[in-house]
Every structure is written in structure tokens, then in C-alpha cells.
Coordinates of C-alpha atoms (C1' of nucleotides) in Angstrom, one line a residue:
Chain A
M105 CA -5.9 -2.7 -95.8
S106 CA -6.4 -0.2 -98.5
S107 CA -10.1 -1.2 -99.9
N108 CA -9.3 1.1 -103.1
D109 CA -10.6 -0.8 -105.8
K110 CA -13.6 -1.4 -106.2
T111 CA -14.0 -2.1 -109.9
W112 CA -16.5 -5.3 -109.0
L113 CA -19.0 -2.6 -107.4
S114 CA -20.9 -2.6 -110.9
P115 CA -23.1 0.4 -112.0
A116 CA -26.9 -1.8 -111.2
V117 CA -25.3 -2.4 -107.7
R118 CA -24.1 1.1 -107.1
A119 CA -27.8 2.2 -108.2
A120 CA -29.5 -0.1 -106.0
A121 CA -27.8 1.2 -103.0
V122 CA -29.1 2.9 -100.3
T123 CA -27.0 6.2 -98.4
R124 CA -27.5 6.3 -94.5
S125 CA -26.5 8.8 -91.8
L126 CA -24.9 7.6 -88.9
K127 CA -24.6 10.0 -85.4
A128 CA -21.9 9.2 -83.4
G129 CA -22.0 6.0 -81.3
E130 CA -24.1 5.0 -83.8
A131 CA -23.9 1.1 -85.0
L132 CA -24.2 -0.2 -88.5
F133 CA -25.3 -3.5 -86.9
Y134 CA -23.9 -6.1 -84.2
R135 CA -22.1 -9.2 -84.0
G136 CA -24.6 -11.6 -85.2
D137 CA -27.1 -9.6 -87.1
K138 CA -28.6 -11.6 -90.3
V139 CA -26.2 -10.5 -93.4
A140 CA -28.1 -8.3 -95.5
S141 CA -26.2 -5.9 -96.8
L142 CA -21.4 -4.5 -97.3
F143 CA -21.4 -1.3 -97.1
E144 CA -19.3 1.3 -98.4
V145 CA -18.3 4.8 -96.4
I146 CA -19.0 8.3 -97.5
E147 CA -17.6 10.1 -95.3
G148 CA -16.8 10.1 -91.8
H149 CA -15.5 7.2 -89.8
V150 CA -16.5 3.1 -88.9
R151 CA -15.4 1.4 -86.2
L152 CA -14.2 -2.5 -86.1
S153 CA -14.4 -3.9 -83.5
R154 CA -15.8 -6.7 -80.9
I155 CA -15.7 -6.5 -77.2
D156 CA -13.5 -9.3 -75.7
S157 CA -14.4 -11.7 -72.3
A158 CA -12.9 -9.2 -70.7
G159 CA -15.2 -6.4 -71.9
H160 CA -12.6 -4.6 -73.4
E161 CA -13.0 -3.2 -77.2
V162 CA -10.8 -5.0 -80.1
L163 CA -9.7 -2.1 -82.6
L164 CA -10.3 -4.8 -85.9
Y165 CA -10.3 -1.6 -88.7
V166 CA -11.6 1.8 -89.2
A167 CA -12.5 2.1 -91.8
G168 CA -12.5 5.5 -93.6
T169 CA -14.1 7.9 -96.4
G170 CA -14.3 5.3 -99.8
E171 CA -13.1 1.9 -98.1
T172 CA -16.0 -0.7 -97.7
L173 CA -16.4 -3.1 -94.9
A174 CA -18.0 -6.5 -93.7
E175 CA -17.3 -7.4 -98.0
A176 CA -16.1 -11.1 -96.0
S177 CA -19.4 -11.3 -94.4
L178 CA -20.9 -11.8 -98.1
F179 CA -20.0 -15.4 -97.3
S180 CA -21.2 -15.5 -93.8
P181 CA -24.7 -15.8 -93.1
T182 CA -24.2 -13.5 -89.9
Y183 CA -21.3 -10.6 -89.1
H184 CA -18.2 -11.0 -87.2
C185 CA -18.1 -8.0 -86.0
D186 CA -19.8 -5.1 -84.4
A187 CA -19.8 -1.2 -86.7
V188 CA -20.1 1.6 -85.2
A189 CA -19.4 5.1 -86.4
S190 CA -16.8 6.6 -83.8
A191 CA -18.6 10.1 -85.0
A192 CA -20.7 11.8 -87.6
A193 CA -20.6 9.3 -91.5
T194 CA -22.5 8.7 -94.6
V195 CA -22.8 5.5 -95.8
R196 CA -24.1 3.5 -98.7
A197 CA -25.4 0.1 -98.0
Y198 CA -24.9 -2.4 -101.1
R199 CA -27.2 -5.3 -100.5
K200 CA -25.4 -9.1 -100.2
S201 CA -28.5 -10.4 -102.2
A202 CA -27.5 -8.2 -105.4
V203 CA -23.8 -7.9 -105.1
L204 CA -23.7 -12.0 -104.9
A205 CA -25.7 -12.3 -107.6
V206 CA -23.6 -9.6 -110.0
F207 CA -20.7 -12.4 -109.1
D208 CA -22.8 -15.5 -110.7
K209 CA -23.2 -13.2 -114.8
D210 CA -19.9 -10.8 -114.3
P211 CA -16.5 -12.9 -113.9
A212 CA -14.8 -9.9 -113.7
A213 CA -15.5 -8.3 -110.7
A214 CA -16.6 -11.5 -109.2
R215 CA -12.4 -11.7 -109.5
S216 CA -12.1 -8.1 -109.0
F217 CA -13.5 -8.6 -105.2
T218 CA -11.0 -11.6 -104.7
A219 CA -8.8 -9.9 -104.8
M220 CA -9.8 -7.4 -103.2
L221 CA -10.2 -9.6 -99.9
A222 CA -6.6 -11.2 -101.3
R223 CA -4.8 -8.0 -100.8
Q224 CA -6.6 -8.0 -97.5
V225 CA -5.0 -11.5 -96.7
M226 CA -1.5 -10.0 -97.2
S227 CA -3.3 -6.8 -94.9
L228 CA -4.0 -8.9 -91.5
R229 CA -1.2 -11.4 -91.6
T230 CA 1.4 -8.2 -91.8
R231 CA -1.0 -7.3 -88.3
V232 CA -1.1 -10.7 -86.9
E233 CA 3.1 -10.6 -86.9
Q234 CA 3.0 -7.1 -85.9
R235 CA 1.8 -8.0 -83.0
N236 CA 4.5 -10.3 -83.0
I237 CA 6.8 -8.2 -81.4
R238 CA 6.7 -7.5 -78.0
S239 CA 9.1 -4.6 -77.7
A240 CA 7.0 -1.1 -78.5
R241 CA 9.9 0.3 -79.8
D242 CA 10.6 -2.3 -82.3
R243 CA 7.5 -2.3 -82.7
L244 CA 6.2 0.6 -83.9
R245 CA 9.5 0.4 -86.6
H246 CA 7.7 -2.6 -88.1
W247 CA 4.2 0.0 -88.3
L248 CA 6.6 2.2 -90.2
S249 CA 8.7 0.1 -92.7
V250 CA 4.6 -1.0 -93.6
N251 CA 3.7 2.0 -94.2
A252 CA 5.9 4.0 -95.3
G253 CA 5.1 5.4 -98.6
A254 CA 6.3 5.1 -102.4
D255 CA 9.8 6.1 -101.1
G256 CA 9.8 4.5 -98.2
R257 CA 10.8 6.6 -95.7
T258 CA 7.9 8.2 -94.9
V259 CA 4.3 7.9 -92.9
P260 CA 1.9 9.4 -93.7
L261 CA -0.2 10.0 -90.0
T262 CA -4.0 10.2 -91.1
G263 CA -5.4 9.9 -87.9
T264 CA -5.0 10.9 -84.5
L265 CA -1.6 9.2 -82.3
K266 CA -4.6 7.0 -80.5
D267 CA -6.1 5.3 -83.3
V268 CA -2.5 4.4 -84.3
A269 CA -2.2 4.0 -81.2
A270 CA -5.1 1.2 -80.5
E271 CA -4.0 0.0 -84.9
L272 CA -0.6 -1.2 -83.2
G273 CA -2.6 -2.9 -79.6
L274 CA -0.3 -0.3 -77.0
T275 CA -1.3 2.2 -74.7
H276 CA -1.3 5.7 -75.7
E277 CA 1.5 6.3 -73.4
A278 CA 3.6 3.5 -74.9
L279 CA 3.0 4.8 -77.8
Y280 CA 4.3 7.8 -77.3
R281 CA 7.5 7.1 -75.2
A282 CA 8.2 5.1 -78.3
L283 CA 7.8 8.1 -81.0
A284 CA 10.2 10.4 -78.8
A285 CA 12.5 8.3 -78.0
L286 CA 13.1 7.6 -81.8
A287 CA 13.3 11.1 -82.4
R288 CA 15.4 11.8 -79.5
S289 CA 17.5 8.7 -80.6
G290 CA 17.3 10.7 -84.6
E291 CA 15.6 7.4 -86.1
I292 CA 13.1 9.5 -87.3
R293 CA 11.5 13.2 -87.6
R294 CA 8.2 14.1 -86.3
T295 CA 5.7 16.8 -88.3
R296 CA 1.8 17.5 -87.5
E297 CA 1.1 14.4 -89.9
T298 CA 3.6 12.5 -90.8
I299 CA 7.2 10.4 -89.6
V300 CA 10.1 10.5 -91.6
L301 CA 12.4 7.3 -91.4
L302 CA 16.4 9.1 -91.1
H303 CA 17.8 5.1 -90.6
R304 CA 21.0 6.1 -89.8
K305 CA 22.4 3.8 -89.3
R306 CA 23.5 0.1 -90.0
K307 CA 24.8 -1.9 -87.4
Chain B
M243 CA -6.6 -20.9 -90.0
S244 CA -7.2 -23.6 -91.6
S245 CA -6.5 -23.1 -95.7
N246 CA -7.1 -26.6 -95.2
D247 CA -10.5 -26.6 -97.6
K248 CA -9.0 -26.9 -100.7
T249 CA -12.3 -28.1 -103.1
W250 CA -10.8 -24.6 -105.2
L251 CA -7.7 -26.0 -106.2
S252 CA -9.5 -29.5 -108.6
P253 CA -7.8 -32.0 -109.5
A254 CA -6.6 -31.0 -112.2
V255 CA -4.4 -28.5 -111.0
R256 CA -3.2 -30.4 -107.9
A257 CA -1.8 -33.5 -110.8
A258 CA -0.3 -30.9 -112.3
A259 CA 1.6 -29.6 -108.6
V260 CA 4.9 -30.2 -108.3
T261 CA 6.4 -30.3 -104.9
R262 CA 9.5 -28.8 -104.3
S263 CA 11.6 -29.2 -101.5
L264 CA 14.2 -26.9 -99.4
K265 CA 17.3 -26.4 -98.0
A266 CA 17.0 -24.1 -94.6
G267 CA 17.4 -20.4 -96.1
E268 CA 17.2 -21.4 -99.7
A269 CA 14.3 -18.9 -101.6
L270 CA 11.5 -19.8 -103.2
F271 CA 11.2 -16.6 -104.6
Y272 CA 12.2 -12.9 -104.2
R273 CA 10.6 -9.4 -104.4
G274 CA 9.8 -8.4 -108.3
D275 CA 9.9 -11.8 -109.4
K276 CA 7.8 -12.2 -111.7
V277 CA 5.0 -15.1 -110.3
A278 CA 4.9 -18.5 -112.0
S279 CA 3.1 -20.2 -108.8
L280 CA 1.7 -20.6 -105.2
F281 CA 2.3 -22.3 -102.8
E282 CA 1.4 -24.2 -100.0
V283 CA 3.6 -25.0 -97.3
I284 CA 4.1 -29.1 -96.8
E285 CA 5.7 -29.1 -94.8
G286 CA 8.2 -26.8 -92.3
H287 CA 8.5 -23.3 -92.2
V288 CA 8.3 -20.4 -95.3
R289 CA 9.4 -16.7 -94.0
L290 CA 7.5 -13.9 -96.2
S291 CA 9.4 -10.6 -95.1
R292 CA 10.9 -7.7 -97.1
I293 CA 13.8 -5.5 -97.3
D294 CA 13.5 -1.5 -96.1
S295 CA 15.0 1.4 -96.9
A296 CA 17.8 0.5 -94.4
G297 CA 18.6 -3.0 -94.9
H298 CA 16.7 -4.8 -92.3
E299 CA 14.1 -7.4 -92.9
V300 CA 10.9 -7.1 -92.0
L301 CA 8.8 -10.7 -91.3
L302 CA 5.2 -9.8 -92.8
Y303 CA 4.5 -13.0 -92.4
V304 CA 5.5 -17.0 -92.0
A305 CA 3.8 -20.1 -92.6
G306 CA 3.4 -23.1 -91.3
T307 CA 2.7 -26.8 -92.6
G308 CA -1.1 -26.4 -94.5
E309 CA -0.5 -22.8 -95.1
T310 CA -0.5 -21.0 -97.9
L311 CA 0.8 -18.5 -100.1
A312 CA 1.6 -16.4 -102.3
E313 CA -2.5 -16.1 -102.8
A314 CA -2.7 -12.4 -103.7
S315 CA 0.1 -12.4 -105.8
L316 CA -2.6 -13.9 -107.9
F317 CA -4.0 -11.3 -109.1
S318 CA 0.1 -9.4 -109.2
P319 CA 2.3 -9.5 -112.4
T320 CA 5.3 -9.4 -109.7
Y321 CA 5.7 -11.0 -105.5
H322 CA 5.4 -8.4 -103.3
C323 CA 7.4 -9.8 -101.0
D324 CA 10.7 -12.5 -100.7
A325 CA 10.2 -15.9 -99.2
V326 CA 13.2 -17.7 -97.9
A327 CA 12.7 -21.6 -96.0
S328 CA 13.5 -20.9 -92.5
A329 CA 14.9 -24.4 -92.0
A330 CA 14.5 -27.1 -94.2
A331 CA 10.6 -27.2 -96.2
T332 CA 8.1 -28.4 -98.9
V333 CA 6.9 -27.1 -100.1
R334 CA 3.7 -28.0 -103.5
A335 CA 3.6 -25.0 -105.8
Y336 CA 0.0 -24.5 -108.6
R337 CA 1.0 -22.8 -111.4
K338 CA -0.6 -19.3 -111.5
S339 CA -2.1 -19.8 -114.6
A340 CA -3.5 -22.8 -114.1
V341 CA -5.5 -21.9 -111.2
L342 CA -7.0 -19.0 -113.0
A343 CA -7.8 -21.1 -116.3
V344 CA -10.1 -23.0 -114.1
F345 CA -11.7 -19.9 -112.4
D346 CA -12.8 -18.7 -115.9
K347 CA -13.9 -22.1 -117.2
D348 CA -15.4 -23.4 -113.1
P349 CA -16.6 -20.6 -111.1
A350 CA -17.9 -22.8 -108.6
A351 CA -14.1 -23.3 -107.9
A352 CA -13.8 -19.3 -108.0
R353 CA -16.8 -18.9 -106.0
S354 CA -14.7 -21.6 -103.5
F355 CA -11.7 -19.8 -103.4
T356 CA -13.3 -16.4 -102.6
A357 CA -15.0 -17.9 -100.4
M358 CA -11.9 -19.3 -98.9
L359 CA -10.4 -16.0 -98.9
A360 CA -13.7 -14.3 -96.7
R361 CA -13.2 -17.4 -94.3
Q362 CA -9.1 -16.6 -93.9
V363 CA -10.0 -12.7 -93.3
M364 CA -12.0 -13.7 -90.2
S365 CA -9.6 -16.4 -89.6
L366 CA -7.3 -13.5 -89.7
R367 CA -8.7 -11.0 -87.6
T368 CA -9.8 -13.2 -84.7
R369 CA -6.3 -13.9 -84.3
V370 CA -5.7 -10.4 -84.5
E371 CA -7.6 -9.7 -81.8
Q372 CA -5.9 -12.7 -79.2
R373 CA -2.8 -11.5 -79.3
N374 CA -5.1 -8.4 -78.0
I375 CA -5.2 -9.5 -75.4
R376 CA -2.9 -8.6 -72.7
S377 CA -3.2 -11.1 -70.2
A378 CA -1.7 -14.2 -71.0
R379 CA -4.0 -16.2 -68.8
D380 CA -7.3 -14.8 -70.4
R381 CA -5.6 -15.2 -73.6
L382 CA -5.7 -18.2 -73.0
R383 CA -9.0 -17.9 -71.5
H384 CA -9.4 -16.8 -75.5
W385 CA -8.5 -19.3 -77.4
L386 CA -9.8 -22.6 -75.3
S387 CA -13.0 -20.3 -76.2
V388 CA -13.1 -20.1 -79.5
N389 CA -11.0 -23.7 -79.5
A390 CA -13.9 -25.8 -77.6
G391 CA -15.6 -28.6 -79.4
A392 CA -19.2 -29.0 -80.4
D393 CA -20.3 -29.6 -76.7
G394 CA -18.0 -25.4 -75.7
R395 CA -16.2 -27.3 -73.1
T396 CA -13.8 -29.5 -74.5
V397 CA -11.2 -28.4 -76.2
P398 CA -8.4 -31.1 -77.5
L399 CA -4.7 -30.8 -77.8
T400 CA -3.5 -32.0 -81.5
G401 CA 0.3 -31.0 -80.9
T402 CA 2.8 -29.7 -78.1
L403 CA 1.3 -28.0 -75.4
K404 CA 4.9 -25.3 -76.9
D405 CA 3.8 -25.7 -80.5
V406 CA 0.4 -23.9 -78.1
A407 CA 2.3 -21.6 -76.6
A408 CA 3.8 -20.5 -80.0
E409 CA -0.3 -20.3 -81.7
L410 CA -1.0 -18.2 -78.7
G411 CA 2.3 -15.7 -79.2
L412 CA 3.4 -16.7 -75.8
T413 CA 6.9 -18.3 -73.8
H414 CA 6.0 -21.7 -73.6
E415 CA 6.7 -21.2 -69.4
A416 CA 4.3 -18.6 -69.2
L417 CA 1.6 -21.2 -70.9
Y418 CA 2.3 -23.7 -68.0
R419 CA 2.2 -21.4 -66.1
A420 CA -1.6 -20.0 -66.6
L421 CA -2.6 -23.3 -66.8
A422 CA -2.1 -24.6 -64.0
A423 CA -3.0 -21.9 -62.1
L424 CA -6.5 -22.3 -64.3
A425 CA -6.4 -25.6 -63.3
R426 CA -6.0 -24.2 -59.6
S427 CA -8.1 -22.6 -59.7
G428 CA -11.0 -25.2 -60.6
E429 CA -11.5 -23.3 -64.2
I430 CA -10.3 -25.9 -66.4
R431 CA -9.2 -30.0 -65.9
R432 CA -6.5 -31.5 -67.9
T433 CA -5.9 -34.4 -69.3
R434 CA -3.4 -35.4 -70.9
E435 CA -5.2 -35.3 -74.2
T436 CA -7.8 -32.2 -73.9
I437 CA -8.7 -29.4 -71.3
V438 CA -12.3 -29.2 -70.7
L439 CA -13.9 -25.9 -69.4
L440 CA -16.0 -26.3 -65.8
H441 CA -16.0 -22.1 -66.4
R442 CA -17.8 -22.6 -62.7
K443 CA -17.6 -18.7 -61.5
R444 CA -19.7 -15.9 -63.2
K445 CA -18.4 -12.0 -62.2
Chain C
dC59 C1' 20.0 -47.5 -69.4
dG60 C1' 21.7 -42.7 -71.7
dG61 C1' 19.8 -39.6 -74.4
dC62 C1' 16.4 -35.9 -76.1
dG63 C1' 12.6 -33.1 -76.0
dT64 C1' 8.9 -31.7 -73.3
dT65 C1' 6.6 -30.8 -69.0
dT66 C1' 7.5 -27.9 -64.3
dT67 C1' 8.6 -24.9 -61.3
dG68 C1' 12.1 -20.9 -59.7
dA69 C1' 14.3 -16.1 -59.0
dG70 C1' 15.2 -11.9 -61.3
dA71 C1' 15.0 -8.2 -64.5
dG72 C1' 12.7 -5.5 -68.0
dA73 C1' 9.5 -2.9 -70.3
dG74 C1' 4.4 -2.2 -70.8
dC75 C1' 0.9 -1.2 -68.1
dT76 C1' -2.0 1.4 -64.4
dC77 C1' -2.7 5.4 -62.5
dA78 C1' -1.5 10.4 -62.4
dA79 C1' -0.8 15.3 -63.4
dC80 C1' -0.4 18.8 -66.8
dA81 C1' 0.4 21.0 -71.7
dT82 C1' -1.6 21.7 -76.2
dC83 C1' -5.1 21.9 -79.1
dG84 C1' -10.2 23.3 -80.8
dG85 C1' -13.8 24.2 -80.4
dT86 C1' -18.4 27.1 -78.8
dG87 C1' -20.2 30.9 -76.0
dG88 C1' -20.7 34.2 -73.3
Chain D
dC6 C1' -11.6 38.1 -77.3
dC7 C1' -11.8 35.8 -73.7
dA8 C1' -12.7 31.7 -70.2
dC9 C1' -14.0 27.2 -70.6
dC10 C1' -14.3 22.8 -72.1
dG11 C1' -13.1 18.2 -74.5
dA12 C1' -10.2 15.4 -76.1
dT13 C1' -5.2 14.7 -77.5
dG14 C1' -0.4 14.7 -77.1
dT15 C1' 2.8 14.4 -73.1
dT16 C1' 5.8 13.0 -69.1
dG17 C1' 6.8 10.8 -64.2
dA18 C1' 6.0 7.1 -60.6
dG19 C1' 5.3 2.4 -59.7
dC20 C1' 3.8 -2.0 -59.6
dT21 C1' 2.3 -6.3 -61.8
dC22 C1' 3.4 -10.0 -65.3
dT23 C1' 5.7 -11.9 -69.0
dC24 C1' 10.6 -12.5 -70.7
dT25 C1' 15.1 -14.6 -70.1
dC26 C1' 17.8 -17.8 -67.9
dA27 C1' 18.1 -22.1 -65.3
dA28 C1' 17.3 -25.7 -64.0
dA29 C1' 15.0 -30.2 -62.5
dA30 C1' 11.1 -34.4 -63.1
dC31 C1' 9.2 -36.8 -67.0
dG32 C1' 8.4 -39.2 -70.8
dC33 C1' 9.2 -41.2 -75.4
dC34 C1' 12.8 -44.1 -78.0
dG35 C1' 16.5 -46.1 -79.7

DNA sequence: CGGCGTTTTGAGAGAGCTCAACATCGGTGG
DNA sequence: CCACCGATGTTGAGCTCTCTCAAAACGCCG
């Protein structure tokens, strides 16, 4: 989702921000809470998820160091998902009212924020498309293609494979098997922290 | 996805829009092209895709009737994917420069656009959540809950059930069976154009 | 009445999920 | 230094569920 471009956060708002530490499992906010702030992750990871009617956690996004979360909630009275620190984490809170005030006075900041949202929309659309793929192997292929780095072949592994499985909407077993199958067929090569696409065959 | 609120499109921009017909397989733009316009799909579907390093098409999104595409490209000098009509389609083109000019002069329009993007982000997250539900019955339940009307029980059927199946990412057979099962168990009641939730049991 | 698309129902097969066992890797404490 | 422990990574076996292929009833329109 890469919310890395934060030019929309003016120095004034940054100065007024409050830093907060979270223990593992501690919540930043819950779905339905009144929106007070949006957050930037300083250290650690924050899981954005919902609990579906079957009681299962549905992972929406994992915000890592340097990323922001709940930007979309700026225009909503309440949060639309839960935010929980998966491990000890530090976040900075920017007050909603302050951010909106800046947008009124600084068109460039507002425009930068809009651009960031537009990128998120694209990213989410891609994820919806990914979920349409039924086969675990093909879904993995799609993810690898979309997440390939600049060379179009190397995919960095940031978190654990279990996190990747959750992002892909697969059980971790299914992901392991799909990875093993692609590695066996020579389609990819795995190292500890990257996956390299070898795309040998052309059909 | 409901990009239906287009208050950010001022009458002036609307008036200057160009309607264009696409034949099946005809391209709207290619990756790397200079961004000239953003588009609204009037009829048909437009496939947004990229070609990966192995020469395979990676489908990013299929924009349907009423949806906009290339919003994010408003802030980019070039398009980042290909847009091709999968069948005959009609689109309306809004010139990038015109849209941006309006945003500069009319903060309310700009803000409206930003809010629309924020709503899209939330809506897309909901859809991702829906696709995470494996069971056809539970996915249908989720959809019914989300789409229930004001009374929280009545769901209007706008298109055909096949359309609903596509929206849910299920085969139409699976949807029919899930509907029949819920009706049999007394969880819903169906009429020609609505589905009523009876939510009898609490587990 | 005769197509054509939607709605239903049936049977079989494939694929991912569940449950289970085990390996691996850090980290922790004796 | 080593035993222990928890989480991640890996593989196996069976089961359930959806998909696929098929066929038929239904509704709409020319």
C-alpha cells in the first residue's frame, strides 16, 4: 500500500503529534470508535483487521515502520476496522481536526494526500483481483508478479511467510505447498529473504 | 464499489467530456503513455492489466459500468498499466488538466474528490474482507448483511442473480445452491426482487 | 410457437482446508 | 553451553466444498 510519501503532513501538524507506545496485542482503536486521529507507525507493526461474523480475523493490512494508517477515516466519523499492535510498537498520533485544517490552508498538502489515497485505491483493486484467483499457485504467481521489484524478478520478503499467507488469503500450509511446487518446477528460486522469478518457459 | 457520487465532477468538466466507443480488444491507453484523461465506464467492461517480465498478462482490475479508472494517474505523468475493452464498451473521458484545474479553483470539489477516494478505500476493504470468506453460504450471508436496506433485513435485487454471483466471486450454481440452502433452513425468504433476512437463530 | 438467457438441480472431480506430526530457528534461563 | 520453549516452517492424509460439465425447467420476447 506504500503510504510512504507523507508530504501531506505539514511540520505544524507533525509538531503537535503525540507519541504513544503499544504493548503486543494492545489496540489503537476499535471499529466504531469515534475518529480522533490518524497514525504513523514509528516502530513495529500494527495490524488492521476486522472480525467477521464467523469470528475469524480478516487481515486488511499490516502497517509497518514509516507507514500511516486510518487515513481514509479522516472523512468518516468512526473507524471502520480494528487496529492492534501485533508486537510492541510505537506510533505517532496526528489529530484529525489539525490535519483537516491544514488541508484547508495548504492545497499542496491536500493534493498530496489525495494522491496517496488514489494509490491505495489501485493497490486495493489489485488485491480484490488477486482474491478472484481460485488456485493457490496462480494466486501466488499473481502476487509475485505484482510485488516484483524494479528488475521484475526479485520479490523481497518483509515479514514472515505466515503474514504473506494471510495477505494472500490462503492457509499457511497451502502457501508452503504452492511455494514448494513452484520451486520444484524451477519457476522460482527461494532464499531466506527473497523470492526470484525464473520464468523459464513460454507457453 | 459505488463511485456513484460524482459531485467532484463539476458541470464544466462534464460538459467538456468526450464519449468514446471501444470495440472488443481496443485499447484505451497503454502503460507508459502520457496521462491525458481519466475515464468513466458508461457501458461494458475495461480490463486494467500489466504484462509481467515473462510476457504474461497480470490482471489488476476490471472496471465495470459506473466505475472510474485511472484516478490515480491524475497524479502521475504516465499510465501505469494497460486499459483494454474486453468487449464492446463505452467510456467518457475527462481531461486531466481540466479536472486538476477545477481542483485548484474549487477546494470543495477537491475535497469531495478526496472523500470519494476515501470511501472507495473503505468499500474496497470491505470487498477484500468478503473475498476472504471461503464458504459460499457465509459469503452470501456477509453480502446480505452488508447490502441490507434501512430496516437491516431487506436486500433488493437489482440485476440478475448471475450478476450477484459475479460480484460475490462465486459461480452462479454455487450461489443458487447457497440461496436454496438458506431458504430451506428458514434463514431467508425470497421473492422475485428482494431477499428478506429472517435471522432466527443465534448461536 | 421457437429461441435465448436465467434459474435450478445432479453427479463427479479437483483443490484447498482441517487436523496432525515433525523439523527448524531464535531466544531464555538454568 | 545446553535444555527448553514458542513460533515459524514443512509435509502428510483425509474430508469437505466449490468448480466443472450436463441437463432440464422457467420466463421473456420476437
